[in-house]
Amino acid sequence: MDTDLTSALQFQCDEITPPFSIIITCYNQAAFIREAVESALNQSFMEKQIIVVDDFSSDGSIQLLRQYNDAIRLIALQRNVGAARARNLGASIASGNFLVFLDGDDVLMPWALDIYHQIIEARRPKIVLGKLLFFDERLRAPASRDRPRRVRIVECPCFMKKDRAYRASASSAVVDRQSFASVGGWSVGFFPFEDIDLMIKLGYSGRAVLIVSPATAGYRRHARNVSRQTDRMFHGLFNLIRKQKSGEYMDPRGSELETCGIIGGVVFYWLKRAFKANLYYLLHLRIFCHAIGVRQLYRCFRNN
């Protein structure tokens, strides 16, 4: 059931609270990275650390980032290591109790940390899942009248027991730092669907809160989004399924059925996307039966 966290939004920090570390990663995103950093700097919640990891960009991103001087903690990698390893490196030097991840082409809404703080103080979760606002290329700067007056959330004892769909994204993940470390962080070399992989690994770590409204992060839609590459997304989907089959997601606190249900929801979303893209060769039943097994496929259908 939705919960309404009403009226208590205070867009200021007037007491000692668990600080946040915002971890921004970028690779050749010079056209967008300034907006990402500015969205972190412009948070009205003051107790924050901003870490930017440049993954060996060659498009001038690093020159833009150096202009921020001490306003951010900049890590300029000397070789390209991939998004997962870059995020883990940022997390390894973070001091915040909660890690707020942000991709270099996305933005945080100005009130994001205020809302995350309010939820953490009221509900003590291990994971907060932000609400995404999808936009094309440029996002209009929110005006003062856009500041939310109501916060609606859904609570569950853990992520694996959520009762509704969740649009996963690195830019909507807010994770307790100790819980993040306990599962080894982002899985290096796992892309795409590394966000689903992380949520499954954190699936039984403790209370999870999904934000229904307002949006706390903006997801930029542009030509280089990997989510536009349906065939590549299916290769990532097969990696999720293989990891499930190998038992890597087994957790004594949960059940295989719950994990299959999470993966099943992703499977069917991308099945629809593949049909629309006329990628019928990806839908061959034999591939799915071989990858997931008839019994597990049935469970995914039944659970979704």
Tab-separated table of C-alpha atoms in Angstrom:
chain	number	residue	atom	x	y	z
A	1	MET	CA	0.000	0.000	0.000
A	2	ASP	CA	1.215	3.503	-0.805
A	3	THR	CA	2.194	5.665	2.148
A	4	ASP	CA	1.905	9.431	2.097
A	5	LEU	CA	4.793	11.231	3.813
A	6	THR	CA	3.091	14.582	3.989
A	7	SER	CA	4.002	18.118	4.917
A	8	ALA	CA	7.210	17.458	6.837
A	9	LEU	CA	9.561	18.261	3.960
A	10	GLN	CA	12.082	20.752	5.253
A	11	PHE	CA	14.485	21.884	2.574
A	12	GLN	CA	17.323	22.544	4.958
A	13	CYS	CA	19.641	20.642	7.270
A	14	ASP	CA	19.280	21.733	10.868
A	15	GLU	CA	20.401	18.681	12.786
A	16	ILE	CA	23.082	16.029	12.718
A	17	THR	CA	22.031	13.486	10.090
A	18	PRO	CA	23.689	10.616	8.196
A	19	PRO	CA	25.596	12.285	5.346
A	20	PHE	CA	25.325	11.239	1.716
A	21	SER	CA	28.060	10.538	-0.806
A	22	ILE	CA	26.981	11.274	-4.372
A	23	ILE	CA	29.060	9.172	-6.758
A	24	ILE	CA	29.007	10.397	-10.358
A	25	THR	CA	30.689	8.358	-13.068
A	26	CYS	CA	31.271	9.509	-16.616
A	27	TYR	CA	32.913	8.358	-19.811
A	28	ASN	CA	32.985	10.721	-22.797
A	29	GLN	CA	29.938	12.654	-21.601
A	30	ALA	CA	31.263	16.180	-21.990
A	31	ALA	CA	27.908	17.292	-23.388
A	32	PHE	CA	26.118	16.275	-20.176
A	33	ILE	CA	28.544	16.007	-17.275
A	34	ARG	CA	28.295	19.654	-16.240
A	35	GLU	CA	24.536	19.293	-15.687
A	36	ALA	CA	25.083	16.141	-13.626
A	37	VAL	CA	27.641	17.815	-11.367
A	38	GLU	CA	25.605	21.007	-11.029
A	39	SER	CA	22.553	18.983	-10.023
A	40	ALA	CA	24.587	17.455	-7.199
A	41	LEU	CA	26.096	20.767	-6.109
A	42	ASN	CA	22.692	22.475	-6.130
A	43	GLN	CA	21.098	20.083	-3.654
A	44	SER	CA	19.495	22.057	-0.862
A	45	PHE	CA	20.541	19.358	1.603
A	46	MET	CA	23.990	20.560	2.611
A	47	GLU	CA	25.635	17.514	4.236
A	48	LYS	CA	26.921	15.792	1.140
A	49	GLN	CA	30.126	14.608	-0.441
A	50	ILE	CA	30.429	14.688	-4.228
A	51	ILE	CA	32.791	12.213	-5.868
A	52	VAL	CA	33.239	12.247	-9.651
A	53	VAL	CA	35.058	9.375	-11.343
A	54	ASP	CA	36.107	10.065	-14.930
A	55	ASP	CA	36.663	6.754	-16.697
A	56	PHE	CA	39.501	7.940	-18.970
A	57	SER	CA	37.384	10.212	-21.166
A	58	SER	CA	38.901	11.569	-24.370
A	59	ASP	CA	36.287	14.225	-25.201
A	60	GLY	CA	37.318	17.045	-22.877
A	61	SER	CA	35.221	15.875	-19.898
A	62	ILE	CA	38.198	15.938	-17.559
A	63	GLN	CA	38.997	19.572	-18.397
A	64	LEU	CA	35.421	20.538	-17.551
A	65	LEU	CA	35.544	18.631	-14.280
A	66	ARG	CA	38.816	20.203	-13.144
A	67	GLN	CA	37.123	23.607	-13.188
A	68	TYR	CA	35.176	22.608	-10.065
A	69	ASN	CA	38.366	22.502	-8.002
A	70	ASP	CA	37.605	21.563	-4.367
A	71	ALA	CA	33.830	21.557	-4.832
A	72	ILE	CA	34.095	17.921	-5.884
A	73	ARG	CA	36.448	15.022	-5.230
A	74	LEU	CA	37.692	14.189	-8.730
A	75	ILE	CA	39.222	10.848	-9.630
A	76	ALA	CA	40.705	10.834	-13.141
A	77	LEU	CA	41.407	7.260	-14.154
A	78	GLN	CA	44.397	6.555	-16.373
A	79	ARG	CA	42.671	3.771	-18.258
A	80	ASN	CA	39.105	2.848	-19.051
A	81	VAL	CA	37.790	0.350	-16.494
A	82	GLY	CA	34.025	0.363	-17.120
A	83	ALA	CA	31.108	1.817	-15.190
A	84	ALA	CA	30.902	-0.874	-12.482
A	85	ARG	CA	34.550	-0.652	-11.459
A	86	ALA	CA	34.428	3.168	-11.616
A	87	ARG	CA	31.392	3.241	-9.312
A	88	ASN	CA	33.061	0.824	-6.905
A	89	LEU	CA	36.165	2.994	-6.826
A	90	GLY	CA	34.045	6.025	-5.972
A	91	ALA	CA	32.266	4.063	-3.262
A	92	SER	CA	35.564	2.890	-1.787
A	93	ILE	CA	36.548	6.460	-0.827
A	94	ALA	CA	33.047	7.596	0.153
A	95	SER	CA	32.422	8.720	3.710
A	96	GLY	CA	28.639	8.970	3.576
A	97	ASN	CA	26.436	6.467	5.332
A	98	PHE	CA	24.372	6.274	2.155
A	99	LEU	CA	25.689	6.117	-1.402
A	100	VAL	CA	23.758	8.010	-4.072
A	101	PHE	CA	24.770	6.924	-7.560
A	102	LEU	CA	24.396	9.133	-10.617
A	103	ASP	CA	25.413	8.501	-14.218
A	104	GLY	CA	27.177	11.343	-15.987
A	105	ASP	CA	24.321	11.905	-18.437
A	106	ASP	CA	21.598	12.035	-15.760
A	107	VAL	CA	20.663	14.598	-13.104
A	108	LEU	CA	19.349	14.752	-9.553
A	109	MET	CA	16.272	16.820	-8.845
A	110	PRO	CA	17.072	19.705	-6.450
A	111	TRP	CA	15.064	18.131	-3.629
A	112	ALA	CA	16.403	14.577	-4.026
A	113	LEU	CA	18.627	14.467	-0.934
A	114	ASP	CA	15.994	16.176	1.204
A	115	ILE	CA	13.515	13.453	0.343
A	116	TYR	CA	16.057	10.652	0.788
A	117	HIS	CA	16.983	12.106	4.177
A	118	GLN	CA	13.351	12.354	5.264
A	119	ILE	CA	12.719	8.728	4.298
A	120	ILE	CA	15.868	7.456	6.004
A	121	GLU	CA	15.064	9.304	9.221
A	122	ALA	CA	11.462	8.084	9.260
A	123	ARG	CA	11.812	4.501	8.009
A	124	ARG	CA	15.458	3.443	8.513
A	125	PRO	CA	15.738	1.512	5.236
A	126	LYS	CA	18.816	-0.114	3.754
A	127	ILE	CA	17.784	0.824	0.216
A	128	VAL	CA	15.863	3.780	-1.188
A	129	LEU	CA	14.769	3.510	-4.812
A	130	GLY	CA	14.211	6.881	-6.402
A	131	LYS	CA	11.555	7.825	-8.912
A	132	LEU	CA	12.822	8.587	-12.425
A	133	LEU	CA	11.737	11.437	-14.659
A	134	PHE	CA	12.509	10.670	-18.303
A	135	PHE	CA	13.507	13.620	-20.469
A	136	ASP	CA	14.997	14.233	-23.900
A	137	GLU	CA	18.367	15.970	-24.166
A	138	ARG	CA	17.659	18.966	-21.879
A	139	LEU	CA	15.667	19.283	-18.668
A	140	ARG	CA	13.962	22.539	-17.797
A	141	ALA	CA	15.377	23.882	-14.553
A	142	PRO	CA	12.756	23.293	-11.818
A	143	ALA	CA	11.198	26.459	-10.436
A	144	SER	CA	10.435	27.073	-6.765
A	145	ARG	CA	6.796	26.215	-7.390
A	146	ASP	CA	7.909	22.755	-8.562
A	147	ARG	CA	9.200	21.773	-5.135
A	148	PRO	CA	7.145	18.845	-3.859
A	149	ARG	CA	4.792	19.169	-0.929
A	150	ARG	CA	3.917	15.484	-0.666
A	151	VAL	CA	6.050	12.367	-0.751
A	152	ARG	CA	4.420	9.024	-1.535
A	153	ILE	CA	6.313	5.822	-0.884
A	154	VAL	CA	5.888	2.073	-0.855
A	155	GLU	CA	7.643	0.106	1.876
A	156	CYS	CA	8.610	-3.552	1.881
A	157	PRO	CA	10.672	-5.657	4.280
A	158	CYS	CA	13.260	-6.131	1.527
A	159	PHE	CA	13.609	-5.500	-2.194
A	160	MET	CA	12.778	-9.084	-3.160
A	161	LYS	CA	9.356	-8.793	-1.548
A	162	LYS	CA	8.266	-5.640	-3.383
A	163	ASP	CA	4.743	-5.820	-4.773
A	164	ARG	CA	5.063	-3.644	-7.869
A	165	ALA	CA	7.293	-2.913	-10.826
A	166	TYR	CA	10.397	-0.805	-10.408
A	167	ARG	CA	12.284	0.894	-13.247
A	168	ALA	CA	15.865	0.131	-12.308
A	169	SER	CA	18.661	2.607	-12.968
A	170	ALA	CA	21.990	3.359	-11.343
A	171	SER	CA	20.808	6.950	-11.011
A	172	SER	CA	17.872	5.966	-8.811
A	173	ALA	CA	19.832	3.783	-6.371
A	174	VAL	CA	20.464	4.994	-2.817
A	175	VAL	CA	22.177	2.289	-0.777
A	176	ASP	CA	23.421	1.936	2.790
A	177	ARG	CA	27.221	1.899	2.456
A	178	GLN	CA	27.781	-1.106	4.691
A	179	SER	CA	25.127	-3.140	2.887
A	180	PHE	CA	26.710	-2.185	-0.434
A	181	ALA	CA	30.124	-3.337	0.757
A	182	SER	CA	28.712	-6.602	2.138
A	183	VAL	CA	27.637	-7.767	-1.346
A	184	GLY	CA	30.809	-6.661	-3.080
A	185	GLY	CA	29.322	-3.604	-4.737
A	186	TRP	CA	28.630	-3.497	-8.466
A	187	SER	CA	29.540	-6.682	-10.337
A	188	VAL	CA	32.545	-5.834	-12.495
A	189	GLY	CA	32.080	-6.806	-16.133
A	190	PHE	CA	28.315	-7.181	-15.767
A	191	PHE	CA	26.626	-4.856	-18.273
A	192	PRO	CA	23.879	-4.074	-19.045
A	193	PHE	CA	21.391	-4.924	-16.255
A	194	GLU	CA	24.064	-4.266	-13.662
A	195	ASP	CA	21.412	-2.300	-11.774
A	196	ILE	CA	19.087	-5.327	-11.569
A	197	ASP	CA	22.055	-7.496	-10.599
A	198	LEU	CA	22.921	-5.157	-7.713
A	199	MET	CA	19.324	-5.039	-6.472
A	200	ILE	CA	19.107	-8.830	-6.472
A	201	LYS	CA	22.382	-9.083	-4.551
A	202	LEU	CA	20.970	-6.579	-2.049
A	203	GLY	CA	17.587	-8.253	-2.217
A	204	TYR	CA	17.438	-9.438	1.411
A	205	SER	CA	19.693	-6.828	3.016
A	206	GLY	CA	16.828	-5.119	4.828
A	207	ARG	CA	13.974	-2.669	4.467
A	208	ALA	CA	13.507	-1.100	1.036
A	209	VAL	CA	11.509	2.017	0.211
A	210	LEU	CA	10.284	2.779	-3.299
A	211	ILE	CA	9.406	6.390	-4.019
A	212	VAL	CA	6.128	6.696	-5.929
A	213	SER	CA	6.297	10.484	-6.196
A	214	PRO	CA	7.848	12.927	-6.734
A	215	ALA	CA	10.654	12.214	-9.197
A	216	THR	CA	14.079	12.426	-7.562
A	217	ALA	CA	16.325	11.789	-10.570
A	218	GLY	CA	16.163	12.653	-14.238
A	219	TYR	CA	17.046	9.960	-16.788
A	220	ARG	CA	18.246	11.520	-20.024
A	221	ARG	CA	17.128	9.820	-23.231
A	222	HIS	CA	19.620	10.265	-26.044
A	223	ALA	CA	21.087	8.366	-28.976
A	224	ARG	CA	23.824	6.682	-26.938
A	225	ASN	CA	21.556	5.123	-24.281
A	226	VAL	CA	22.295	1.419	-24.146
A	227	SER	CA	18.580	0.822	-23.481
A	228	ARG	CA	17.952	1.812	-27.112
A	229	GLN	CA	20.053	-1.174	-28.228
A	230	THR	CA	17.533	-3.967	-27.789
A	231	ASP	CA	19.794	-6.742	-29.065
A	232	ARG	CA	22.547	-5.709	-26.635
A	233	MET	CA	20.040	-5.635	-23.787
A	234	PHE	CA	19.120	-9.248	-24.535
A	235	HIS	CA	22.718	-10.332	-24.194
A	236	GLY	CA	22.723	-8.723	-20.754
A	237	LEU	CA	19.457	-10.451	-19.963
A	238	PHE	CA	20.996	-13.833	-20.749
A	239	ASN	CA	23.798	-13.015	-18.320
A	240	LEU	CA	21.202	-12.409	-15.581
A	241	ILE	CA	19.595	-15.755	-16.341
A	242	ARG	CA	22.919	-17.599	-16.395
A	243	LYS	CA	23.851	-16.085	-13.040
A	244	GLN	CA	20.551	-17.261	-11.598
A	245	LYS	CA	21.022	-20.761	-13.000
A	246	SER	CA	24.531	-21.007	-11.575
A	247	GLY	CA	23.207	-20.331	-8.077
A	248	GLU	CA	25.041	-17.021	-7.568
A	249	TYR	CA	21.832	-15.348	-6.403
A	250	MET	CA	21.002	-18.005	-3.829
A	251	ASP	CA	20.335	-16.493	-0.410
A	252	PRO	CA	19.317	-18.542	2.643
A	253	ARG	CA	16.967	-15.727	3.667
A	254	GLY	CA	14.935	-15.950	0.463
A	255	SER	CA	13.612	-18.259	-2.204
A	256	GLU	CA	14.506	-19.108	-5.771
A	257	LEU	CA	10.961	-18.282	-6.796
A	258	GLU	CA	11.313	-14.660	-5.684
A	259	THR	CA	14.516	-14.242	-7.671
A	260	CYS	CA	12.924	-15.811	-10.728
A	261	GLY	CA	10.002	-13.445	-10.322
A	262	ILE	CA	12.293	-10.399	-10.417
A	263	ILE	CA	14.142	-11.681	-13.475
A	264	GLY	CA	10.895	-12.792	-15.073
A	265	GLY	CA	9.498	-9.274	-14.964
A	266	VAL	CA	12.572	-8.001	-16.803
A	267	VAL	CA	12.338	-10.848	-19.329
A	268	PHE	CA	8.784	-10.016	-20.328
A	269	TYR	CA	9.401	-6.289	-20.594
A	270	TRP	CA	12.225	-6.880	-23.048
A	271	LEU	CA	10.276	-9.556	-24.892
A	272	LYS	CA	7.755	-6.846	-25.729
A	273	ARG	CA	10.529	-4.464	-26.730
A	274	ALA	CA	12.077	-7.109	-28.984
A	275	PHE	CA	8.759	-7.770	-30.716
A	276	LYS	CA	8.351	-4.061	-31.400
A	277	ALA	CA	11.892	-3.936	-32.809
A	278	ASN	CA	11.201	-7.006	-35.001
A	279	LEU	CA	14.063	-8.916	-33.389
A	280	TYR	CA	12.284	-12.228	-33.692
A	281	TYR	CA	15.461	-14.251	-33.733
A	282	LEU	CA	15.997	-13.303	-30.096
A	283	LEU	CA	12.666	-14.788	-29.137
A	284	HIS	CA	13.283	-18.328	-30.278
A	285	LEU	CA	11.793	-20.554	-27.579
A	286	ARG	CA	14.691	-22.984	-27.674
A	287	ILE	CA	17.092	-20.220	-26.605
A	288	PHE	CA	14.984	-19.360	-23.586
A	289	CYS	CA	14.377	-22.984	-22.625
A	290	HIS	CA	18.107	-23.644	-22.814
A	291	ALA	CA	18.984	-20.486	-20.880
A	292	ILE	CA	16.433	-20.496	-18.116
A	293	GLY	CA	14.985	-24.008	-18.031
A	294	VAL	CA	11.336	-24.911	-18.576
A	295	ARG	CA	10.564	-25.060	-14.860
A	296	GLN	CA	12.070	-21.658	-14.111
A	297	LEU	CA	10.397	-20.117	-17.155
A	298	TYR	CA	7.055	-21.379	-15.875
A	299	ARG	CA	7.762	-19.820	-12.479
A	300	CYS	CA	8.537	-16.496	-14.116
A	301	PHE	CA	5.222	-16.603	-16.014
A	302	ARG	CA	3.275	-17.538	-12.883
A	303	ASN	CA	4.920	-14.873	-10.721
A	304	ASN	CA	4.315	-12.051	-13.211
